mmCIF file of C-alpha atoms in Angstrom:
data_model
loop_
_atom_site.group_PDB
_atom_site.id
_atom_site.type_symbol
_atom_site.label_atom_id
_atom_site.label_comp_id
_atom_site.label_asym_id
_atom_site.label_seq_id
_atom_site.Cartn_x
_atom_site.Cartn_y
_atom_site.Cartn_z
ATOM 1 C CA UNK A 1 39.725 40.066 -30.832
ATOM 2 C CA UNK A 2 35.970 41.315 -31.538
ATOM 3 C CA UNK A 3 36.030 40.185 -34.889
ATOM 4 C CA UNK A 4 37.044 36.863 -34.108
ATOM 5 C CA UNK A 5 34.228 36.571 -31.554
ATOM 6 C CA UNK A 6 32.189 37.793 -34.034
ATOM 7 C CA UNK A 7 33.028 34.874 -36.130
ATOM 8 C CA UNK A 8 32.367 32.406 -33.818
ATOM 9 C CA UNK A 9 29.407 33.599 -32.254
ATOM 10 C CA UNK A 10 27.983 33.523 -36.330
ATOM 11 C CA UNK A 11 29.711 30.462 -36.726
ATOM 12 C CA UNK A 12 27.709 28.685 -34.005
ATOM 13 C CA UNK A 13 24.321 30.431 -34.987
ATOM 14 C CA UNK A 14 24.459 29.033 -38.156
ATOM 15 C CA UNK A 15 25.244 25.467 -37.142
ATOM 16 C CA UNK A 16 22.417 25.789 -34.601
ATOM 17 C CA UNK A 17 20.105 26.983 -37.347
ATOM 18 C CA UNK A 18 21.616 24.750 -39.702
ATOM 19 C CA UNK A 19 21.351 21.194 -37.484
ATOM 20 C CA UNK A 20 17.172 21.272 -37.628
ATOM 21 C CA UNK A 21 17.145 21.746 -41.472
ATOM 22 C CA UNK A 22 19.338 18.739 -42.462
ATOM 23 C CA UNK A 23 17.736 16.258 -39.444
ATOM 24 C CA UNK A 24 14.416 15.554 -40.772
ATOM 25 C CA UNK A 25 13.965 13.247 -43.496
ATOM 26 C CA UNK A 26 11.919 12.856 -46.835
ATOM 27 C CA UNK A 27 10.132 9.974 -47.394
ATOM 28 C CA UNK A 28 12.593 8.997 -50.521
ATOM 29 C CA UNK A 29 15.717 8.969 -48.464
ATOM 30 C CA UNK A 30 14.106 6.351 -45.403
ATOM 31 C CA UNK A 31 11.498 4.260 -47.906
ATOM 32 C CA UNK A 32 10.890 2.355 -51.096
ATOM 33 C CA UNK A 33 8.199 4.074 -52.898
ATOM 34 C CA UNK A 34 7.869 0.917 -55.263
ATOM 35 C CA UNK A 35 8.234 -1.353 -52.544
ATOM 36 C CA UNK A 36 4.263 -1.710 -50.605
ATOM 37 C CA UNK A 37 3.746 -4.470 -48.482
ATOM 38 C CA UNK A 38 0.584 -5.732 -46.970
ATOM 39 C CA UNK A 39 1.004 -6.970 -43.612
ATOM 40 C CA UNK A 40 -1.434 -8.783 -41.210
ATOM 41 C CA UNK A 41 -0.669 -9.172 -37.297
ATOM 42 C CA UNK A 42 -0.855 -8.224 -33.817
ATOM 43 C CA UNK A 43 -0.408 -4.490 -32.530
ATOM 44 C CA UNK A 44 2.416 -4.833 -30.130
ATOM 45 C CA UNK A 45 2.935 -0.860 -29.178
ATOM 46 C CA UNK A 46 1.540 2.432 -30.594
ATOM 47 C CA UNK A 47 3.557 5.985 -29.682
ATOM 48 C CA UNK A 48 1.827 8.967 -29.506
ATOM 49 C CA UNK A 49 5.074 10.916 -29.771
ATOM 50 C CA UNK A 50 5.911 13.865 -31.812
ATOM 51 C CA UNK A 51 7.524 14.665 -34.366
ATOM 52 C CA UNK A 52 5.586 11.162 -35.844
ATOM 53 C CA UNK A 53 3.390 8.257 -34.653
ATOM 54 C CA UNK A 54 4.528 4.845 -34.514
ATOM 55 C CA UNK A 55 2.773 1.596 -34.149
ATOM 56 C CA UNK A 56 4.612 -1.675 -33.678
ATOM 57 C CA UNK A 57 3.207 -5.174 -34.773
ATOM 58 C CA UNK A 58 3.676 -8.601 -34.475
ATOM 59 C CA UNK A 59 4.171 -10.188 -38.175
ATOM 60 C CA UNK A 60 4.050 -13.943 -38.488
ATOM 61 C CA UNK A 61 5.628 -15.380 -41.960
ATOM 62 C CA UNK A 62 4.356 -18.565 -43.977
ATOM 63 C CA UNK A 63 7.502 -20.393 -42.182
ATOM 64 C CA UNK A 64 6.776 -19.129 -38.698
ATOM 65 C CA UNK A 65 9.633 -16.526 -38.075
ATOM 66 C CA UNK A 66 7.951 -13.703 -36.445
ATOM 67 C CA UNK A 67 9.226 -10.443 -36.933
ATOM 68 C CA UNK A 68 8.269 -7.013 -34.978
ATOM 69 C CA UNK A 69 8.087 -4.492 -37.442
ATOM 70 C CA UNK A 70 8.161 -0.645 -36.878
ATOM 71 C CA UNK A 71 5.686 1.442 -39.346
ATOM 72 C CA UNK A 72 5.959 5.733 -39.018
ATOM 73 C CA UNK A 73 2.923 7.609 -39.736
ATOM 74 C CA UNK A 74 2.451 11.500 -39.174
ATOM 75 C CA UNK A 75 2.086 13.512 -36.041
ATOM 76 C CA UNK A 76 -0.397 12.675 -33.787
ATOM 77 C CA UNK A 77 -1.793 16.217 -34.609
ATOM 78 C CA UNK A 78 -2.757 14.736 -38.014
ATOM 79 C CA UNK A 79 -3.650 11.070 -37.021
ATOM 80 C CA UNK A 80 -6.162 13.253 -34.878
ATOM 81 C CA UNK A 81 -7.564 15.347 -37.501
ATOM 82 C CA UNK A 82 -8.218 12.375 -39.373
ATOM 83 C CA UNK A 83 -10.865 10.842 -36.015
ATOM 84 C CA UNK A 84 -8.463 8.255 -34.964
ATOM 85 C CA UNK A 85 -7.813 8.015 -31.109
ATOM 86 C CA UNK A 86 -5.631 6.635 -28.994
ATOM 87 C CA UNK A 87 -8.524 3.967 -27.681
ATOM 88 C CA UNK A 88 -9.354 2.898 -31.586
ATOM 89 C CA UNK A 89 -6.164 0.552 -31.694
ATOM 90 C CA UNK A 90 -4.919 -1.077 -28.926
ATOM 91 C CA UNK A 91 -2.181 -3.486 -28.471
ATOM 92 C CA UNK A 92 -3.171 -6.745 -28.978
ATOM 93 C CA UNK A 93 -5.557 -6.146 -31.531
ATOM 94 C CA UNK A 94 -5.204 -7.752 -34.860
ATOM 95 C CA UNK A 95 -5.360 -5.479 -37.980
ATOM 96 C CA UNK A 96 -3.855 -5.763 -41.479
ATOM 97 C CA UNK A 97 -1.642 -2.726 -42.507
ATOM 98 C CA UNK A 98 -0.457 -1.422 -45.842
ATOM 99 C CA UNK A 99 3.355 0.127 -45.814
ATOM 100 C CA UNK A 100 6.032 1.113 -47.821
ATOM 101 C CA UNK A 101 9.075 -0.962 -46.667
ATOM 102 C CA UNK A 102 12.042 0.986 -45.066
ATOM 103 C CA UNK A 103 15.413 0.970 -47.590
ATOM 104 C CA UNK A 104 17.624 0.062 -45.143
ATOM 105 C CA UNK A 105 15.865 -2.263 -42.617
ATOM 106 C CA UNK A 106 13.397 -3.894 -44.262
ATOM 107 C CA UNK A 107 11.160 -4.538 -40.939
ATOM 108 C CA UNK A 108 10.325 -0.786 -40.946
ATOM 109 C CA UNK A 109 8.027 1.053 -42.872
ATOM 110 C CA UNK A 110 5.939 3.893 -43.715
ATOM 111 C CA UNK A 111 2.160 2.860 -42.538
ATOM 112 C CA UNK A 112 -0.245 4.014 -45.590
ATOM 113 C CA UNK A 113 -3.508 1.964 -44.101
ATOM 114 C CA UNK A 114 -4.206 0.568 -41.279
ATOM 115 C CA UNK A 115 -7.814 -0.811 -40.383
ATOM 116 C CA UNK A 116 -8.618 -3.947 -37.822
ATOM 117 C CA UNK A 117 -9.490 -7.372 -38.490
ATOM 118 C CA UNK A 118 -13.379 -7.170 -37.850
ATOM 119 C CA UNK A 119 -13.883 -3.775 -39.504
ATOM 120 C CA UNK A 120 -11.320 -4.599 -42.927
ATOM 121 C CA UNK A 121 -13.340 -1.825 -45.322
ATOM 122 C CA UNK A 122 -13.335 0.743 -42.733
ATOM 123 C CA UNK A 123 -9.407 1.988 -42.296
ATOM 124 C CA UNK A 124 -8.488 3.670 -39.075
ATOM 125 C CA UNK A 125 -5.749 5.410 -41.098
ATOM 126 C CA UNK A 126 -5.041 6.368 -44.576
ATOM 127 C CA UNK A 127 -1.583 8.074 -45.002
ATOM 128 C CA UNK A 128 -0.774 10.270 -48.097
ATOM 129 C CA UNK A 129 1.600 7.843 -50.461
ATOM 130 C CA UNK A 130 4.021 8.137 -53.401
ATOM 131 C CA UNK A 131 0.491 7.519 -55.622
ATOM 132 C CA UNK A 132 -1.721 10.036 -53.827
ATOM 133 C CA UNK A 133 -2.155 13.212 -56.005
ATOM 134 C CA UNK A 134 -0.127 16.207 -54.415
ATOM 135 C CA UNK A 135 2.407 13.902 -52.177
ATOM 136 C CA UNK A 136 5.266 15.966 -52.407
ATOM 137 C CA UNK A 137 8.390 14.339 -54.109
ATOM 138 C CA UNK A 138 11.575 14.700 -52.251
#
């Protein structure tokens, strides 16, 4: 009887330890490393959530579809470090961002630049891409 407790008391301690490991992501498995869009519209929502940032904006196409698309960044820890504050972009402001586009749904993306419409040469955000020295290769 004790050694089958044993069993399944290790049997759920690795699963538990296990279940963190295999959740997050690399960039490779979620987005198209060859695949960069450049993408001009309205800020709709930014998330100041852990484990990563999200902003949400308002894409208008040459035939008038609009399309709300969802671009990751890193934690907010990082946005931070890099002087970018949660008052710098607000929604409703108009910006032109730079992702890679999401493999599976193609109105996601990894956000590599962001910077506003009146201010085009000075981003708000510059993420580490596929062709920035040291990104790590998954």
């Amino acid at each position: 009887m004790r050694t089958k407790l044993g069993i399944l008391i290790a049997g759920i301690s690795f699963f538990c330890l296990a279940v963190p490991a295999v959740a997050h992501h690399g960039f490779d498995t979620e987005y198209d490393a060859n695949k960069k869009v450049k993408l001009p519209g309205a800020v709709t929502t930014i998330e100041w959530m852990t484990p990563h940032m999200r902003v949400y904006i308002d894409v208008t196409y040459a035939n008038g579809n609009v399309a709300n698309w969802n671009l990751e960044l890193s934690s907010p820890n990082t946005v931070r470090r890099q002087g970018w504050g949660p008052k710098d972009l607000l929604a409703g402001e108009i910006g032109t961002l730079e992702a890679y586009v999401g493999k599976a749904v193609e109105t996601r993306g990894a956000l590599a630049r962001i910077a506003k419409a009146e201010t085009p040469d000075k981003p708000l955000f510059i993420a580490g891409g596929p062709e920035t020295p040291g990104f790590p290769k998954q």
